[in-house]
mmCIF file of C-alpha atoms in Angstrom:
data_model
loop_
_atom_site.group_PDB
_atom_site.id
_atom_site.type_symbol
_atom_site.label_atom_id
_atom_site.label_comp_id
_atom_site.label_asym_id
_atom_site.label_seq_id
_atom_site.Cartn_x
_atom_site.Cartn_y
_atom_site.Cartn_z
ATOM 1 C CA MET A 1 -12.890 -17.208 12.411
ATOM 2 C CA ASP A 2 -15.159 -18.953 10.808
ATOM 3 C CA GLN A 3 -17.628 -15.916 11.570
ATOM 4 C CA LEU A 4 -15.538 -13.613 9.140
ATOM 5 C CA GLY A 5 -15.132 -16.856 6.545
ATOM 6 C CA ALA A 6 -19.029 -16.496 6.584
ATOM 7 C CA ALA A 7 -19.225 -13.000 6.170
ATOM 8 C CA LEU A 8 -15.954 -12.805 3.162
ATOM 9 C CA ARG A 9 -18.055 -15.576 1.274
ATOM 10 C CA ALA A 10 -21.436 -13.400 1.424
ATOM 11 C CA TRP A 11 -19.239 -10.391 0.754
ATOM 12 C CA ARG A 12 -18.149 -12.077 -2.472
ATOM 13 C CA ASP A 13 -21.226 -13.353 -3.886
ATOM 14 C CA ARG A 14 -23.140 -10.326 -3.877
ATOM 15 C CA LEU A 15 -20.153 -8.099 -5.624
ATOM 16 C CA ASP A 16 -21.458 -7.932 -9.563
ATOM 17 C CA PRO A 17 -18.405 -8.950 -10.958
ATOM 18 C CA ALA A 18 -19.128 -6.440 -14.371
ATOM 19 C CA THR A 19 -18.520 -3.257 -11.604
ATOM 20 C CA VAL A 20 -14.530 -4.414 -10.847
ATOM 21 C CA GLY A 21 -13.997 -5.334 -14.202
ATOM 22 C CA PHE A 22 -14.361 -8.899 -14.560
ATOM 23 C CA ALA A 23 -16.316 -9.717 -18.127
ATOM 24 C CA HIS A 24 -19.453 -12.120 -18.216
ATOM 25 C CA GLY A 25 -16.968 -14.179 -20.605
ATOM 26 C CA SER A 26 -17.840 -17.334 -18.814
ATOM 27 C CA PRO A 27 -20.721 -18.993 -17.350
ATOM 28 C CA ARG A 28 -20.987 -19.045 -13.639
ATOM 29 C CA ARG A 29 -22.266 -21.022 -11.652
ATOM 30 C CA VAL A 30 -22.799 -19.047 -9.012
ATOM 31 C CA PRO A 31 -23.651 -14.802 -9.126
ATOM 32 C CA GLY A 32 -20.543 -12.578 -7.172
ATOM 33 C CA LEU A 33 -16.899 -12.995 -7.632
ATOM 34 C CA ARG A 34 -15.079 -15.842 -8.044
ATOM 35 C CA ARG A 35 -12.298 -16.380 -5.429
ATOM 36 C CA ALA A 36 -9.362 -16.217 -7.620
ATOM 37 C CA GLU A 37 -11.241 -12.446 -8.873
ATOM 38 C CA LEU A 38 -10.720 -11.370 -4.639
ATOM 39 C CA ALA A 39 -7.497 -12.411 -5.040
ATOM 40 C CA THR A 40 -6.498 -10.668 -7.796
ATOM 41 C CA LEU A 41 -7.981 -7.560 -6.493
ATOM 42 C CA ALA A 42 -6.223 -7.478 -2.938
ATOM 43 C CA GLY A 43 -3.123 -9.057 -4.078
ATOM 44 C CA ILE A 44 -3.084 -12.183 -1.944
ATOM 45 C CA SER A 45 -2.902 -16.371 -3.028
ATOM 46 C CA VAL A 46 -5.778 -17.228 -4.211
ATOM 47 C CA GLU A 47 -4.769 -20.519 -1.500
ATOM 48 C CA TYR A 48 -4.859 -17.426 1.502
ATOM 49 C CA VAL A 49 -8.525 -16.915 0.245
ATOM 50 C CA VAL A 50 -9.526 -20.705 0.142
ATOM 51 C CA ARG A 51 -8.152 -20.817 3.851
ATOM 52 C CA LEU A 52 -9.248 -17.249 4.740
ATOM 53 C CA GLU A 53 -12.842 -18.140 3.904
ATOM 54 C CA GLN A 54 -12.436 -22.055 5.551
ATOM 55 C CA GLY A 55 -11.803 -19.866 8.859
ATOM 56 C CA ARG A 56 -8.433 -21.422 8.869
ATOM 57 C CA VAL A 57 -6.505 -18.107 9.561
ATOM 58 C CA ALA A 58 -5.668 -17.214 12.688
ATOM 59 C CA THR A 59 -5.323 -13.246 12.644
ATOM 60 C CA PRO A 60 -5.517 -12.042 8.581
ATOM 61 C CA SER A 61 -3.125 -8.892 9.478
ATOM 62 C CA ALA A 62 -4.737 -5.527 8.764
ATOM 63 C CA GLN A 63 -3.166 -4.645 6.046
ATOM 64 C CA VAL A 64 -5.239 -7.949 4.180
ATOM 65 C CA CYS A 65 -8.128 -6.902 5.729
ATOM 66 C CA SER A 66 -7.957 -3.889 4.214
ATOM 67 C CA ALA A 67 -7.051 -4.847 0.814
ATOM 68 C CA LEU A 68 -9.724 -6.919 1.160
ATOM 69 C CA ALA A 69 -12.450 -4.330 1.889
ATOM 70 C CA ARG A 70 -11.434 -2.108 -1.004
ATOM 71 C CA ALA A 71 -11.826 -5.491 -3.173
ATOM 72 C CA LEU A 72 -15.176 -5.817 -1.956
ATOM 73 C CA HIS A 73 -16.270 -2.641 -2.105
ATOM 74 C CA LEU A 74 -17.168 -2.529 1.278
ATOM 75 C CA SER A 75 -18.359 0.645 3.338
ATOM 76 C CA ASP A 76 -16.808 1.999 6.141
ATOM 77 C CA ASP A 77 -18.999 0.134 8.897
ATOM 78 C CA GLU A 78 -18.129 -3.218 6.631
ATOM 79 C CA HIS A 79 -14.867 -2.368 6.584
ATOM 80 C CA ALA A 80 -14.799 -2.057 10.819
ATOM 81 C CA HIS A 81 -16.405 -5.202 11.569
ATOM 82 C CA LEU A 82 -14.000 -7.052 9.338
ATOM 83 C CA LEU A 83 -11.240 -5.855 10.994
ATOM 84 C CA ARG A 84 -13.029 -6.751 14.725
ATOM 85 C CA MET A 85 -13.806 -10.084 13.447
ATOM 86 C CA ALA A 86 -10.123 -10.211 12.233
ATOM 87 C CA GLY A 87 -9.116 -9.426 16.424
ATOM 88 C CA HIS A 88 -8.006 -5.550 15.217
ATOM 89 C CA ALA A 89 -10.550 -3.983 17.244
ATOM 90 C CA ALA A 90 -10.266 -0.537 17.334
ATOM 91 C CA ASP A 91 -7.548 0.546 19.708
ATOM 92 C CA PRO A 92 -5.837 4.042 20.245
ATOM 93 C CA THR A 93 -2.275 2.607 20.575
ATOM 94 C CA ARG A 94 -2.186 1.111 17.757
ATOM 95 C CA VAL A 95 -1.545 2.676 14.504
ATOM 96 C CA PRO A 96 -4.457 3.143 12.326
ATOM 97 C CA ARG A 97 -4.599 1.019 9.136
ATOM 98 C CA MET A 98 -8.070 1.833 7.888
ATOM 99 C CA ILE A 99 -8.855 3.691 4.725
ATOM 100 C CA PRO A 100 -12.146 5.903 4.720
ATOM 101 C CA GLY A 101 -14.618 6.213 1.634
ATOM 102 C CA SER A 102 -13.742 9.289 1.783
ATOM 103 C CA LEU A 103 -9.824 9.727 0.973
ATOM 104 C CA TYR A 104 -10.831 7.119 -1.331
ATOM 105 C CA ARG A 105 -13.222 9.303 -3.376
ATOM 106 C CA ILE A 106 -10.274 11.711 -3.408
ATOM 107 C CA VAL A 107 -7.634 8.614 -5.165
ATOM 108 C CA ASP A 108 -10.273 7.900 -7.299
ATOM 109 C CA GLN A 109 -10.258 11.872 -8.303
ATOM 110 C CA LEU A 110 -6.420 12.026 -8.940
ATOM 111 C CA ALA A 111 -6.281 9.201 -10.867
ATOM 112 C CA GLY A 112 -4.154 11.310 -13.988
ATOM 113 C CA ASN A 113 -1.075 11.257 -11.372
ATOM 114 C CA PRO A 114 0.932 8.327 -9.260
ATOM 115 C CA LEU A 115 -0.716 8.139 -6.060
ATOM 116 C CA ALA A 116 -0.698 5.417 -2.828
ATOM 117 C CA ILE A 117 -1.587 5.721 0.717
ATOM 118 C CA TYR A 118 0.583 4.884 3.729
ATOM 119 C CA ASP A 119 -0.114 4.484 7.370
ATOM 120 C CA ALA A 120 2.099 6.030 10.041
ATOM 121 C CA THR A 121 5.179 3.132 9.740
ATOM 122 C CA TRP A 122 5.233 4.187 6.362
ATOM 123 C CA GLN A 123 3.370 0.938 5.402
ATOM 124 C CA LEU A 124 2.007 0.590 1.863
ATOM 125 C CA LEU A 125 -1.792 0.439 2.039
ATOM 126 C CA HIS A 126 -3.480 0.870 -1.250
ATOM 127 C CA TRP A 127 -2.426 2.353 -4.646
ATOM 128 C CA ASN A 128 -3.769 3.304 -8.175
ATOM 129 C CA PRO A 129 -2.925 1.765 -11.247
ATOM 130 C CA LEU A 130 -0.838 3.992 -12.733
ATOM 131 C CA PHE A 131 1.435 4.394 -9.168
ATOM 132 C CA ALA A 132 1.614 0.252 -10.224
ATOM 133 C CA ALA A 133 2.937 1.408 -13.924
ATOM 134 C CA THR A 134 5.172 3.698 -12.704
ATOM 135 C CA PHE A 135 7.101 2.335 -9.670
ATOM 136 C CA GLY A 136 6.264 -1.577 -10.323
ATOM 137 C CA ASP A 137 3.252 -3.869 -9.058
ATOM 138 C CA PRO A 138 3.755 -3.479 -5.112
ATOM 139 C CA THR A 139 2.258 -6.923 -5.856
ATOM 140 C CA VAL A 140 4.954 -8.742 -6.416
ATOM 141 C CA HIS A 141 6.181 -8.173 -2.956
ATOM 142 C CA GLY A 142 4.651 -9.753 0.498
ATOM 143 C CA VAL A 143 2.426 -7.712 2.342
ATOM 144 C CA GLY A 144 4.837 -7.547 5.590
ATOM 145 C CA ASN A 145 7.362 -6.424 2.722
ATOM 146 C CA ARG A 146 4.968 -3.585 1.200
ATOM 147 C CA ASN A 147 6.818 -0.514 3.600
ATOM 148 C CA VAL A 148 8.658 2.041 2.095
ATOM 149 C CA LEU A 149 11.176 1.349 5.508
ATOM 150 C CA VAL A 150 12.115 -1.693 4.708
ATOM 151 C CA TRP A 151 12.879 -0.937 1.027
ATOM 152 C CA GLN A 152 15.218 1.724 1.681
ATOM 153 C CA PHE A 153 16.834 0.241 4.316
ATOM 154 C CA LEU A 154 16.978 -4.016 3.458
ATOM 155 C CA GLY A 155 16.276 -4.199 -0.283
ATOM 156 C CA GLU A 156 15.610 -1.199 -2.646
ATOM 157 C CA LEU A 157 13.800 1.224 -3.353
ATOM 158 C CA PRO A 158 11.307 0.196 -6.525
ATOM 159 C CA ARG A 159 12.565 2.280 -9.220
ATOM 160 C CA VAL A 160 13.712 5.301 -7.839
ATOM 161 C CA ARG A 161 17.951 6.757 -8.097
ATOM 162 C CA GLN A 162 19.266 8.994 -4.943
ATOM 163 C CA THR A 163 22.056 10.202 -5.432
ATOM 164 C CA ALA A 164 24.201 9.741 -1.974
ATOM 165 C CA ALA A 165 23.163 13.257 -0.908
ATOM 166 C CA GLU A 166 19.319 13.123 -1.564
ATOM 167 C CA ARG A 167 19.643 9.459 -0.034
ATOM 168 C CA ALA A 168 20.943 10.410 2.977
ATOM 169 C CA ALA A 169 18.403 13.363 3.283
ATOM 170 C CA PHE A 170 15.763 10.913 2.168
ATOM 171 C CA GLU A 171 16.885 7.817 4.975
ATOM 172 C CA GLU A 172 16.992 10.916 7.655
ATOM 173 C CA SER A 173 13.543 12.316 6.764
ATOM 174 C CA LEU A 174 12.165 9.141 7.241
ATOM 175 C CA VAL A 175 13.847 7.337 10.405
ATOM 176 C CA ALA A 176 12.633 10.763 12.183
ATOM 177 C CA ASP A 177 9.551 10.224 10.924
ATOM 178 C CA LEU A 178 9.240 7.072 11.890
ATOM 179 C CA ARG A 179 10.678 7.773 15.506
ATOM 180 C CA ALA A 180 8.291 10.176 16.356
ATOM 181 C CA THR A 181 5.569 7.981 15.068
ATOM 182 C CA THR A 182 6.386 5.655 18.276
ATOM 183 C CA SER A 183 5.684 8.621 20.265
ATOM 184 C CA ARG A 184 2.453 8.833 19.418
ATOM 185 C CA TYR A 185 1.633 4.342 19.500
ATOM 186 C CA PRO A 186 4.513 3.175 21.962
ATOM 187 C CA ASP A 187 2.266 -0.074 22.472
ATOM 188 C CA ASP A 188 1.937 -1.356 19.007
ATOM 189 C CA PRO A 189 3.348 -4.379 18.857
ATOM 190 C CA ASP A 190 3.725 -4.303 14.738
ATOM 191 C CA LEU A 191 5.972 -1.072 15.032
ATOM 192 C CA ALA A 192 7.868 -2.430 17.780
ATOM 193 C CA ALA A 193 8.884 -5.492 15.375
ATOM 194 C CA LEU A 194 8.983 -3.429 12.645
ATOM 195 C CA VAL A 195 12.030 -0.778 14.483
ATOM 196 C CA SER A 196 13.447 -4.463 15.544
ATOM 197 C CA ARG A 197 13.933 -5.801 12.074
ATOM 198 C CA LEU A 198 14.973 -2.489 10.577
ATOM 199 C CA ASN A 199 17.725 -2.232 13.506
ATOM 200 C CA LEU A 200 18.948 -4.944 10.982
ATOM 201 C CA SER A 201 20.409 -2.125 8.975
ATOM 202 C CA PRO A 202 23.517 -0.608 10.104
ATOM 203 C CA ARG A 203 22.554 2.451 8.023
ATOM 204 C CA PHE A 204 18.983 2.994 10.172
ATOM 205 C CA GLY A 205 20.473 1.800 12.842
ATOM 206 C CA GLY A 206 23.103 4.625 13.221
ATOM 207 C CA LEU A 207 20.167 6.711 12.225
ATOM 208 C CA TRP A 208 18.094 5.519 14.809
ATOM 209 C CA SER A 209 20.580 6.698 17.423
ATOM 210 C CA ARG A 210 20.614 10.101 17.600
ATOM 211 C CA ARG A 211 16.888 9.961 18.817
ATOM 212 C CA ALA A 212 15.868 12.763 15.870
ATOM 213 C CA VAL A 213 12.297 12.948 15.748
ATOM 214 C CA GLY A 214 10.842 15.016 13.042
ATOM 215 C CA GLY A 215 7.801 14.815 9.924
ATOM 216 C CA HIS A 216 8.654 13.164 6.356
ATOM 217 C CA GLN A 217 8.638 15.807 4.012
ATOM 218 C CA SER A 218 7.692 16.313 -0.073
ATOM 219 C CA ALA A 219 10.838 15.263 -2.376
ATOM 220 C CA HIS A 220 11.759 15.250 -5.618
ATOM 221 C CA LYS A 221 12.075 11.564 -6.945
ATOM 222 C CA LEU A 222 13.547 10.342 -10.503
ATOM 223 C CA VAL A 223 12.282 7.233 -11.540
ATOM 224 C CA GLN A 224 14.029 4.928 -14.112
ATOM 225 C CA HIS A 225 11.570 3.165 -15.585
ATOM 226 C CA PRO A 226 12.393 -0.052 -17.594
ATOM 227 C CA ASP A 227 10.288 1.136 -21.107
ATOM 228 C CA VAL A 228 10.482 4.605 -21.346
ATOM 229 C CA GLY A 229 13.198 5.789 -19.349
ATOM 230 C CA ASP A 230 13.535 8.462 -16.636
ATOM 231 C CA ILE A 231 9.894 9.995 -14.987
ATOM 232 C CA VAL A 232 10.895 13.305 -12.924
ATOM 233 C CA LEU A 233 8.274 13.780 -10.477
ATOM 234 C CA ASN A 234 7.588 15.795 -7.706
ATOM 235 C CA SER A 235 6.106 14.099 -4.700
ATOM 236 C CA ASP A 236 3.249 15.558 -1.797
ATOM 237 C CA ILE A 237 2.864 14.237 1.166
ATOM 238 C CA LEU A 238 -1.056 14.588 2.671
ATOM 239 C CA THR A 239 -2.002 13.046 6.456
ATOM 240 C CA THR A 240 -4.824 12.804 7.338
ATOM 241 C CA GLN A 241 -6.207 14.765 10.961
ATOM 242 C CA ASP A 242 -7.149 11.765 13.256
ATOM 243 C CA THR A 243 -5.227 8.047 11.173
ATOM 244 C CA ASN A 244 -1.619 9.999 10.454
ATOM 245 C CA LEU A 245 -2.990 8.142 6.933
ATOM 246 C CA ARG A 246 -0.621 9.163 4.496
ATOM 247 C CA LEU A 247 -1.464 10.450 0.837
ATOM 248 C CA VAL A 248 1.552 10.109 -1.668
ATOM 249 C CA VAL A 249 0.550 12.180 -4.668
ATOM 250 C CA TYR A 250 3.570 12.507 -7.406
ATOM 251 C CA THR A 251 3.521 15.268 -10.325
ATOM 252 C CA PRO A 252 5.439 15.693 -13.056
ATOM 253 C CA GLN A 253 8.575 18.528 -12.447
ATOM 254 C CA PRO A 254 7.337 21.387 -14.326
ATOM 255 C CA GLY A 255 9.826 21.428 -18.181
ATOM 256 C CA THR A 256 10.548 17.916 -18.345
ATOM 257 C CA ASP A 257 8.754 15.156 -20.383
ATOM 258 C CA ALA A 258 7.324 13.550 -17.274
ATOM 259 C CA ARG A 259 3.876 13.419 -18.016
ATOM 260 C CA SER A 260 3.375 12.774 -21.369
ATOM 261 C CA LYS A 261 5.638 9.906 -20.255
ATOM 262 C CA LEU A 262 3.132 8.894 -17.459
ATOM 263 C CA GLU A 263 0.539 9.582 -19.776
ATOM 264 C CA PHE A 264 2.005 7.101 -22.216
ATOM 265 C CA LEU A 265 1.909 4.576 -19.310
ATOM 266 C CA ALA A 266 -2.164 5.432 -17.887
ATOM 267 C CA ALA A 267 -3.009 4.067 -21.146
ATOM 268 C CA ILE A 268 -0.356 0.767 -21.293
ATOM 269 C CA GLY A 269 -0.915 0.348 -17.591
ATOM 270 C CA VAL A 270 1.809 -2.656 -15.637
ATOM 271 C CA GLN A 271 1.959 -4.315 -18.810
ATOM 272 C CA ARG A 272 6.235 -4.661 -19.687
ATOM 273 C CA MET A 273 7.010 -3.888 -23.949
ATOM 274 C CA SER A 274 10.930 -4.793 -23.294
ATOM 275 C CA PRO A 275 11.922 -7.491 -24.360
ATOM 276 C CA GLN A 276 12.697 -10.798 -21.449
ATOM 277 C CA GLY A 277 15.930 -12.186 -21.345
#
């Protein structure tokens, strides 16, 4: 962990704050990102960054490593090195969570649509600003709770309204998809822990016991946004060939005002217009 901390400090020091949106408004004692700025970009607390750099975190999760790699603009080789230092050596029995630079480049080209990248367990790994503006800022949830199945069965799917029939079809599809993932990665302990956690939900337990296997399909989404009202979207899922990462792209439903609402949200970002009660 000392090597990991030293690497994080070096990578943070070499990154020009201006390239990631931080203006040189106040004097800096050293070049590079401040710890608080890295924490903001990675969606973790500054206290956790301090502990990482001091070697006081036993095993940072793969999700945290990926968030740090993206925030620090690491190359694919550096990202892989970070994962190995954190104890996540490449292992074909584990669910892949490393997002290649090529996928980030595709994401950047599709910035006009909300989109997100998930792993094969539907753990949210990366999202663009318009996704956060549309569905809510994922960083309000801890890293371990940024999972579609956890939201659906143990919490609340952010801002998505479903009819009873839509919910049933969505849940059946998700659970069948997760069952397929368990056959691909039968020895992944994180996957086993997720299934155990989800079994706290009677709805999940009932579907899981059916042992249906399938792939989660594209779907219609009705987003209830607190400031612009309902946004009707289609979601399309693109799966990478070797890593089973899922890129979900949300596009406006034809014949609705969804495009104009997305353009408005792109302009205002995640700021909230409605008065707070």
